[in-house]
XYZ file of N, CA, C and O in Angstrom:
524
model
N 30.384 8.473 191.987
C 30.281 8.697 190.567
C 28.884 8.316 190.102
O 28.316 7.268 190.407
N 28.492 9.081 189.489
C 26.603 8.940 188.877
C 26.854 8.026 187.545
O 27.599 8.310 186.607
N 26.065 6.887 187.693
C 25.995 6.274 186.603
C 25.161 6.318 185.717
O 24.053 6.825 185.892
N 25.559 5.779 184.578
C 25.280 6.495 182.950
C 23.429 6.255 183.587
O 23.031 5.538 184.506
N 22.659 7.153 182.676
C 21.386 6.625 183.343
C 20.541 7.526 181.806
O 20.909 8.494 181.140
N 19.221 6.573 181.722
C 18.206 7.214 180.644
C 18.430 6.741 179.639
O 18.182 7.575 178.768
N 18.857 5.617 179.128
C 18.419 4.531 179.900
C 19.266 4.306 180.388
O 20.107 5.047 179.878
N 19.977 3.419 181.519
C 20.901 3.118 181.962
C 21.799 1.768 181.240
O 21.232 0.679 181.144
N 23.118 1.930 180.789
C 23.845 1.170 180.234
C 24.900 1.045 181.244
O 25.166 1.882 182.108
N 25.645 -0.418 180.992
C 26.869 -0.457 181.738
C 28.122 0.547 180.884
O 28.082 0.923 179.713
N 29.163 0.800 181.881
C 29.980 1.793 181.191
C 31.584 1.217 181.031
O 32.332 1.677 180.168
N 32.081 -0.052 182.157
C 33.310 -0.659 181.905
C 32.743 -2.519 181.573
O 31.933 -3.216 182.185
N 33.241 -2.689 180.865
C 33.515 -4.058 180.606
C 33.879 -4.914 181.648
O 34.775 -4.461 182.360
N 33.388 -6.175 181.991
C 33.966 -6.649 183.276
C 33.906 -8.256 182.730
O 33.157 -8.665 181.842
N 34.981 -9.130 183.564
C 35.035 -10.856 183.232
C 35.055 -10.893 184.840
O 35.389 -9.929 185.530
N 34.761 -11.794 185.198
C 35.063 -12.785 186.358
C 35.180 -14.048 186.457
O 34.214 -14.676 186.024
N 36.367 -14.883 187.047
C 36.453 -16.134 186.709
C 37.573 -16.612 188.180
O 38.393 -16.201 189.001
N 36.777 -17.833 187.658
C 36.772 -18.895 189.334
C 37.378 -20.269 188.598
O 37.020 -20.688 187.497
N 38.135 -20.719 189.257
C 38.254 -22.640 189.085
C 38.014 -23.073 190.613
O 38.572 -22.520 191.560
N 37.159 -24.079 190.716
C 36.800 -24.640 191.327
C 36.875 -26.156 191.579
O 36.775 -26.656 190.459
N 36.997 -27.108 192.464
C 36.982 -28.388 192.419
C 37.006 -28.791 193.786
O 37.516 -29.879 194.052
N 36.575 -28.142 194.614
C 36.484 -29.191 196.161
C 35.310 -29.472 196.612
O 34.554 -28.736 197.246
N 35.176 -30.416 196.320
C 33.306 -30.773 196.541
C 32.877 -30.576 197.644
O 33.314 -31.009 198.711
N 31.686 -29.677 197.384
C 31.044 -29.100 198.463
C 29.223 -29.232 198.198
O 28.629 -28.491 197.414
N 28.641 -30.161 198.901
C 26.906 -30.638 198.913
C 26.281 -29.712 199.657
O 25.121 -30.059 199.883
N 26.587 -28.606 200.163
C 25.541 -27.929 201.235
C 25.121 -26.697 200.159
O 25.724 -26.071 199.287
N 23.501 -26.696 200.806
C 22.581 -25.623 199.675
C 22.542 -24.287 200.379
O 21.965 -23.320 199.881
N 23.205 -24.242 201.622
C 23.045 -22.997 202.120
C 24.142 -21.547 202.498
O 24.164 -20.645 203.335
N 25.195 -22.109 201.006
C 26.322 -20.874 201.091
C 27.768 -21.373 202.141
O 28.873 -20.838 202.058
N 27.355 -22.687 203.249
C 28.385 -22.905 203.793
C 29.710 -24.014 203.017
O 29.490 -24.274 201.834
N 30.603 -24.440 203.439
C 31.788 -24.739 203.255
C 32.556 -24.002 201.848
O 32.525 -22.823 201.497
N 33.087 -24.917 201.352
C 33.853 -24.150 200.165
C 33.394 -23.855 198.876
O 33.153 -24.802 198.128
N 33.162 -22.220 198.323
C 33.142 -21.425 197.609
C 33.714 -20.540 196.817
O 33.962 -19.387 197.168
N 34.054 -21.190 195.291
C 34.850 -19.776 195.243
C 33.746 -18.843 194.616
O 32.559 -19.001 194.329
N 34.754 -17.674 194.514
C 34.262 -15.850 194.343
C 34.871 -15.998 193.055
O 36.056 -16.178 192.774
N 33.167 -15.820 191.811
C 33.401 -15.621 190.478
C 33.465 -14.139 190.404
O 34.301 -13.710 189.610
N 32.876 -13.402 190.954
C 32.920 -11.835 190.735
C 31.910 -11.154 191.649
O 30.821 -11.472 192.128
N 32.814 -9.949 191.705
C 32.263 -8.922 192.936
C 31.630 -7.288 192.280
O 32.222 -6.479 191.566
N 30.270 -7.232 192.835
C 29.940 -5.518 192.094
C 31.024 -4.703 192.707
O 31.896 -4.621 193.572
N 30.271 -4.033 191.479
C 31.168 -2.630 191.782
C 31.094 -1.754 192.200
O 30.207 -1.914 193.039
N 31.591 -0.259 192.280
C 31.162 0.901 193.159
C 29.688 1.088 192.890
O 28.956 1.406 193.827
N 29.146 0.895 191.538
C 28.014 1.068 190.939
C 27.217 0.395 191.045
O 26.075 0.790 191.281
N 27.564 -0.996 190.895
C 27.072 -2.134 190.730
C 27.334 -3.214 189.513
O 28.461 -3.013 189.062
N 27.077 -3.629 189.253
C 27.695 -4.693 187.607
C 26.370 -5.714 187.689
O 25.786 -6.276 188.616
N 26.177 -5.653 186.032
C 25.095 -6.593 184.995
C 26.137 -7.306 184.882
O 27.240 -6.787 185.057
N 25.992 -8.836 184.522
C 25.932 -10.165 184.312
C 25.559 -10.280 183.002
O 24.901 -9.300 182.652
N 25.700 -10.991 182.248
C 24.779 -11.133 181.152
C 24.644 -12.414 180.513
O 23.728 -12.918 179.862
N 26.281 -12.992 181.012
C 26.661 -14.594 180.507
C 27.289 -14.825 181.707
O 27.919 -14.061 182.439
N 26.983 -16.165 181.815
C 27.727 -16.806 182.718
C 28.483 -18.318 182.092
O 27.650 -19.223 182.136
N 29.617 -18.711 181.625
C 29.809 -19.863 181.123
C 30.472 -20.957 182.362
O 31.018 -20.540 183.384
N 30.281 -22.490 182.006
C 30.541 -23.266 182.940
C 31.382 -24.051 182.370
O 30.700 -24.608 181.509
N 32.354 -24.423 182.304
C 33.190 -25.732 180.939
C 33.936 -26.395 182.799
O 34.274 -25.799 183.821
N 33.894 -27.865 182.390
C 34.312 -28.691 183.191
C 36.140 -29.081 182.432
O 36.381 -29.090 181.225
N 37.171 -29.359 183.552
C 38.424 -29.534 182.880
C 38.522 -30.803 182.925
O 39.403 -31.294 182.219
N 37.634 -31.762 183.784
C 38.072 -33.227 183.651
C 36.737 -33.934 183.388
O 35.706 -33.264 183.334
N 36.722 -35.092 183.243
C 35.460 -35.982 183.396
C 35.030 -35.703 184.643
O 35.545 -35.616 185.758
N 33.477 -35.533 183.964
C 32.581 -35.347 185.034
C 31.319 -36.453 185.655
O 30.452 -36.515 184.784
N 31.140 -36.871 186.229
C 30.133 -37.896 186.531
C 28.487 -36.705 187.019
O 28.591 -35.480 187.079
N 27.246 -37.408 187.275
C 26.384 -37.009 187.148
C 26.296 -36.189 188.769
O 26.481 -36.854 189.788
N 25.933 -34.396 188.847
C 26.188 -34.166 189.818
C 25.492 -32.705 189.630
O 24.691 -32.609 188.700
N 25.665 -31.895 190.205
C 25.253 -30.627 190.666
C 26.521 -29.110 190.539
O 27.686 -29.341 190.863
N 26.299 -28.290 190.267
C 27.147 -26.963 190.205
C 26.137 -26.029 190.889
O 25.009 -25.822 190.443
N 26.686 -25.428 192.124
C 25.854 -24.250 192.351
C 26.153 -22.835 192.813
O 26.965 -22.427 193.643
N 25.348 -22.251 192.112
C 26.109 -20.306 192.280
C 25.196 -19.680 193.342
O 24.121 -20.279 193.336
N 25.217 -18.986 193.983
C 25.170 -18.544 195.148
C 25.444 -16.916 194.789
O 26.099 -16.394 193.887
N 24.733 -16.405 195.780
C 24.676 -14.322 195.941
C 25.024 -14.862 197.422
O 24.598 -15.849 198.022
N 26.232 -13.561 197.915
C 26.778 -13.039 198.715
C 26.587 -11.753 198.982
O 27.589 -11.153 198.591
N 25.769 -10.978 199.477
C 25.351 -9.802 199.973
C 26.066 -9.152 201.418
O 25.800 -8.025 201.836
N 26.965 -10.048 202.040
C 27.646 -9.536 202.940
C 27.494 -9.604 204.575
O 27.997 -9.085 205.571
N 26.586 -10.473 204.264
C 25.523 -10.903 205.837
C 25.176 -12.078 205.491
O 25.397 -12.889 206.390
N 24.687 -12.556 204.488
C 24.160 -14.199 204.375
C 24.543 -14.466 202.576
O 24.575 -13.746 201.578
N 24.787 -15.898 202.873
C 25.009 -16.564 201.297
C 24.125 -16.985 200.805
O 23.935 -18.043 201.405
N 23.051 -16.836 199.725
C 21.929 -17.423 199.259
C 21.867 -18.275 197.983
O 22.247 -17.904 196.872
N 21.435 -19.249 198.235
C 21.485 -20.036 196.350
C 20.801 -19.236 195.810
O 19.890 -18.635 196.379
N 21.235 -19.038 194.197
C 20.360 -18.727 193.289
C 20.250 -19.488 192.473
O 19.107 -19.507 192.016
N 21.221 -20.479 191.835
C 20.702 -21.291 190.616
C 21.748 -22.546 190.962
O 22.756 -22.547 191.668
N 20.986 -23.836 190.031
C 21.667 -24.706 190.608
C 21.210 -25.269 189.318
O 20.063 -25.273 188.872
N 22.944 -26.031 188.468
C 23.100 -26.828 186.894
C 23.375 -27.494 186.990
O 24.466 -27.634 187.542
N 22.560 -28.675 186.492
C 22.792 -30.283 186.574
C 24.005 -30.413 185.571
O 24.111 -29.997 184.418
N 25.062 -31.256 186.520
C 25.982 -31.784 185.740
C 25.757 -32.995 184.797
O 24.703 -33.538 185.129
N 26.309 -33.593 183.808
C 26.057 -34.366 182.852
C 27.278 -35.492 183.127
O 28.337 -34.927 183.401
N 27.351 -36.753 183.117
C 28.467 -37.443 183.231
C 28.902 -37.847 182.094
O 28.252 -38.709 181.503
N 30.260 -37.252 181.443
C 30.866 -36.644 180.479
C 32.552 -37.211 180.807
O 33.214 -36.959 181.813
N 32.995 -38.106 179.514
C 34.426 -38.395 179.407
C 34.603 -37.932 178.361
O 34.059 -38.413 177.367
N 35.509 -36.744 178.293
C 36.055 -35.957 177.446
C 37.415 -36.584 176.700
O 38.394 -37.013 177.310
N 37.263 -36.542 175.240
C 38.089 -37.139 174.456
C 38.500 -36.647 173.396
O 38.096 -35.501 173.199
N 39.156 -37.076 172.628
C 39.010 -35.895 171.100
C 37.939 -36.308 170.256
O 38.103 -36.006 169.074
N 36.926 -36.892 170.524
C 35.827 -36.616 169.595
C 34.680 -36.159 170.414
O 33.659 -35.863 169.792
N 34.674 -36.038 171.884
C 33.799 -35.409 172.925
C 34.382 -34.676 173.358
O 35.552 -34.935 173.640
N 33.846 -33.451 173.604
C 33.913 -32.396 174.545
C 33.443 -32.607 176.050
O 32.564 -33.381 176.430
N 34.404 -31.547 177.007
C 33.979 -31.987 178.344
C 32.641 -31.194 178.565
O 32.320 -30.383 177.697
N 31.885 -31.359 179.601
C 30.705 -30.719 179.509
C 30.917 -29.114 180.243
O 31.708 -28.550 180.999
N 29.797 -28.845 179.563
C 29.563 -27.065 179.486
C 28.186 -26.495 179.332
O 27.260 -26.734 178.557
N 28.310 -25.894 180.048
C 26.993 -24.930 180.205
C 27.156 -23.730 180.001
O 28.100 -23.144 180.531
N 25.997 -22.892 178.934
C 26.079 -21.393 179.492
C 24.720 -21.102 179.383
O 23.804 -21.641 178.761
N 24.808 -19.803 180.375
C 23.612 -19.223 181.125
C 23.380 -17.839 180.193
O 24.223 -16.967 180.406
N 22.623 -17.603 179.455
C 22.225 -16.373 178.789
C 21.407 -15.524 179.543
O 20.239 -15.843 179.763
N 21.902 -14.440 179.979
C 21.138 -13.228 181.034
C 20.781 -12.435 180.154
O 21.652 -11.566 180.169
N 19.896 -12.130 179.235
C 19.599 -11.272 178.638
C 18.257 -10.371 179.842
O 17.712 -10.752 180.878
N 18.146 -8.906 178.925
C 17.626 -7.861 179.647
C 17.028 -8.130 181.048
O 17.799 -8.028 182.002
N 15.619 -8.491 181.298
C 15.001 -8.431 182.519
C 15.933 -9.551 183.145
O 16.292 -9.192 184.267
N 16.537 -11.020 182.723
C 16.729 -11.919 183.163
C 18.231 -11.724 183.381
O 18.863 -12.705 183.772
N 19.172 -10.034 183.076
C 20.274 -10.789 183.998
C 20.238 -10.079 184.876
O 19.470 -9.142 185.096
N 21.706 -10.770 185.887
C 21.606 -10.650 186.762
C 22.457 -9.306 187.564
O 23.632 -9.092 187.264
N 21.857 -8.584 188.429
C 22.445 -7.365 188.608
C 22.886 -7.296 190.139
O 22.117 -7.339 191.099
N 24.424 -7.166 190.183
C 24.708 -7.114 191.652
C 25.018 -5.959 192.237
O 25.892 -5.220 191.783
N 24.244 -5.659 193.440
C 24.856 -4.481 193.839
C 25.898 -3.991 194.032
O 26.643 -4.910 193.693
N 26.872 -2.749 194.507
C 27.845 -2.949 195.118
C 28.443 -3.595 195.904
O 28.337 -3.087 197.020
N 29.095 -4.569 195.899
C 30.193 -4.896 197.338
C 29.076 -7.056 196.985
O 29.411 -8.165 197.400
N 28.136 -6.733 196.310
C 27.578 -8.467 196.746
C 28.531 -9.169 195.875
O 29.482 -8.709 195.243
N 28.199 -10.074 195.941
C 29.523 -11.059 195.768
C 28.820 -12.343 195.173
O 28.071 -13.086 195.807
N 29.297 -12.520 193.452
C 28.416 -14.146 192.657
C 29.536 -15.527 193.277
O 30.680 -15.656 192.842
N 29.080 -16.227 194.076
C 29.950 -17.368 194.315
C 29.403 -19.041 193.586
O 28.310 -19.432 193.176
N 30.267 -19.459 193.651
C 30.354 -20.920 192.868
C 30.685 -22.540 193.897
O 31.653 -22.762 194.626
N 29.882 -23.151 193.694
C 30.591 -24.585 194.258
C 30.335 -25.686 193.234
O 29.970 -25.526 192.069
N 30.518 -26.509 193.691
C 30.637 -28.209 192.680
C 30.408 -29.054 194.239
O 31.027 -29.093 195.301
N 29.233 -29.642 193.726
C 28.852 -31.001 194.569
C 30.474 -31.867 193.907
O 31.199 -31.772 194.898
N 30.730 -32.090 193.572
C 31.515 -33.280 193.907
C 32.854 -32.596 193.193
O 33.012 -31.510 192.636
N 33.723 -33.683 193.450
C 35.305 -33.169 193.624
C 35.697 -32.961 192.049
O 36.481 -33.830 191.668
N 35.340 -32.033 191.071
C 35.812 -32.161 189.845
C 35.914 -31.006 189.444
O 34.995 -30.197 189.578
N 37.055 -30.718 188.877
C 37.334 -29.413 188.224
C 36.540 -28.513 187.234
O 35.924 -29.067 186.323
N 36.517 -27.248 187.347
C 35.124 -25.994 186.423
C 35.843 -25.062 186.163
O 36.974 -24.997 186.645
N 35.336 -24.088 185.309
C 35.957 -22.990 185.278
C 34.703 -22.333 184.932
O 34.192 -22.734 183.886
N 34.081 -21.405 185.576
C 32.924 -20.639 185.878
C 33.687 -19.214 185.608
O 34.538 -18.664 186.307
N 33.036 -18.744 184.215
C 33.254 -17.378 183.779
C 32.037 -16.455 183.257
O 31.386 -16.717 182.245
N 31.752 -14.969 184.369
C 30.673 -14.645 184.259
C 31.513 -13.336 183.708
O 32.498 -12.825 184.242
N 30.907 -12.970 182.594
C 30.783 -11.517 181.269
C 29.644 -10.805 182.070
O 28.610 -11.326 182.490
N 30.128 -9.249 182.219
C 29.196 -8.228 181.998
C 29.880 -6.846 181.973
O 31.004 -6.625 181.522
N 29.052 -5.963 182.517
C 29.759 -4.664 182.565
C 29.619 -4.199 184.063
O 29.021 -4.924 184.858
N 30.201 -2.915 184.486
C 30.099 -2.405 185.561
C 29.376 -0.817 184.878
O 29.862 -0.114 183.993
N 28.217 -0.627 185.569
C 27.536 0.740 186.153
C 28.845 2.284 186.062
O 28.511 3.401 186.458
């Protein structure tokens, strides 16, 4: 299927979303990862990526990773904040704004993955469209 093109816009709406919590310290794609979202036949823009933690978090690392199908590569890596969530605090959260040149575009079939340096619960939700 030929995608929309001149300029090129995405044409389906897409979410992807991961919970995560088994702490994993390695920078090079190995042990446990989950799979926030996979391109599409076309490919799929990114545009937001949000991070909200479900429990207290102590001071630590979150990192997302490209899966291309042959090797796992870091791409970005968000300092965690050490955060006791209460009813007058919120747990901590991050979001990533991909606007035009800066988001992120996966080809078909690559694959955005997620870990957490240390053992604490996330919910990593990346917004875009599919090609």
């Amino acid at each position: 299927m030929a995608a929309n093109v001149n300029p090129i816009f995405t044409l389906t709406p897409v979410i992807g979303i991961v919970s995560i919590s088994t702490a994993n310290a390695n920078l090079d794609g190995t042990g446990t990862i989950g799979t926030v979202i996979t391109g599409g036949t076309d490919g799929t823009r990114i545009s937001k990526i949000t991070i909200k933690a479900l429990v207290t978090t102590t001071a630590g690392m979150l990192r997302l990773f490209i899966d291309n199908g042959a090797t796992i590569n870091l791409w970005k890596e968000i300092l965690v904040s050490a955060i006791t969530p209460s009813a007058t605090v919120a747990s901590f959260s991050n979001v990533l704004e991909l606007f035009g040149e800066d988001a992120l575009v996966l080809p078909s079939s690559y694959v955005l993955k997620a870990s957490t340096e240390k053992a604490e619960s996330f919910m990593i939700i990346a917004e875009g469209g599919n090609y």
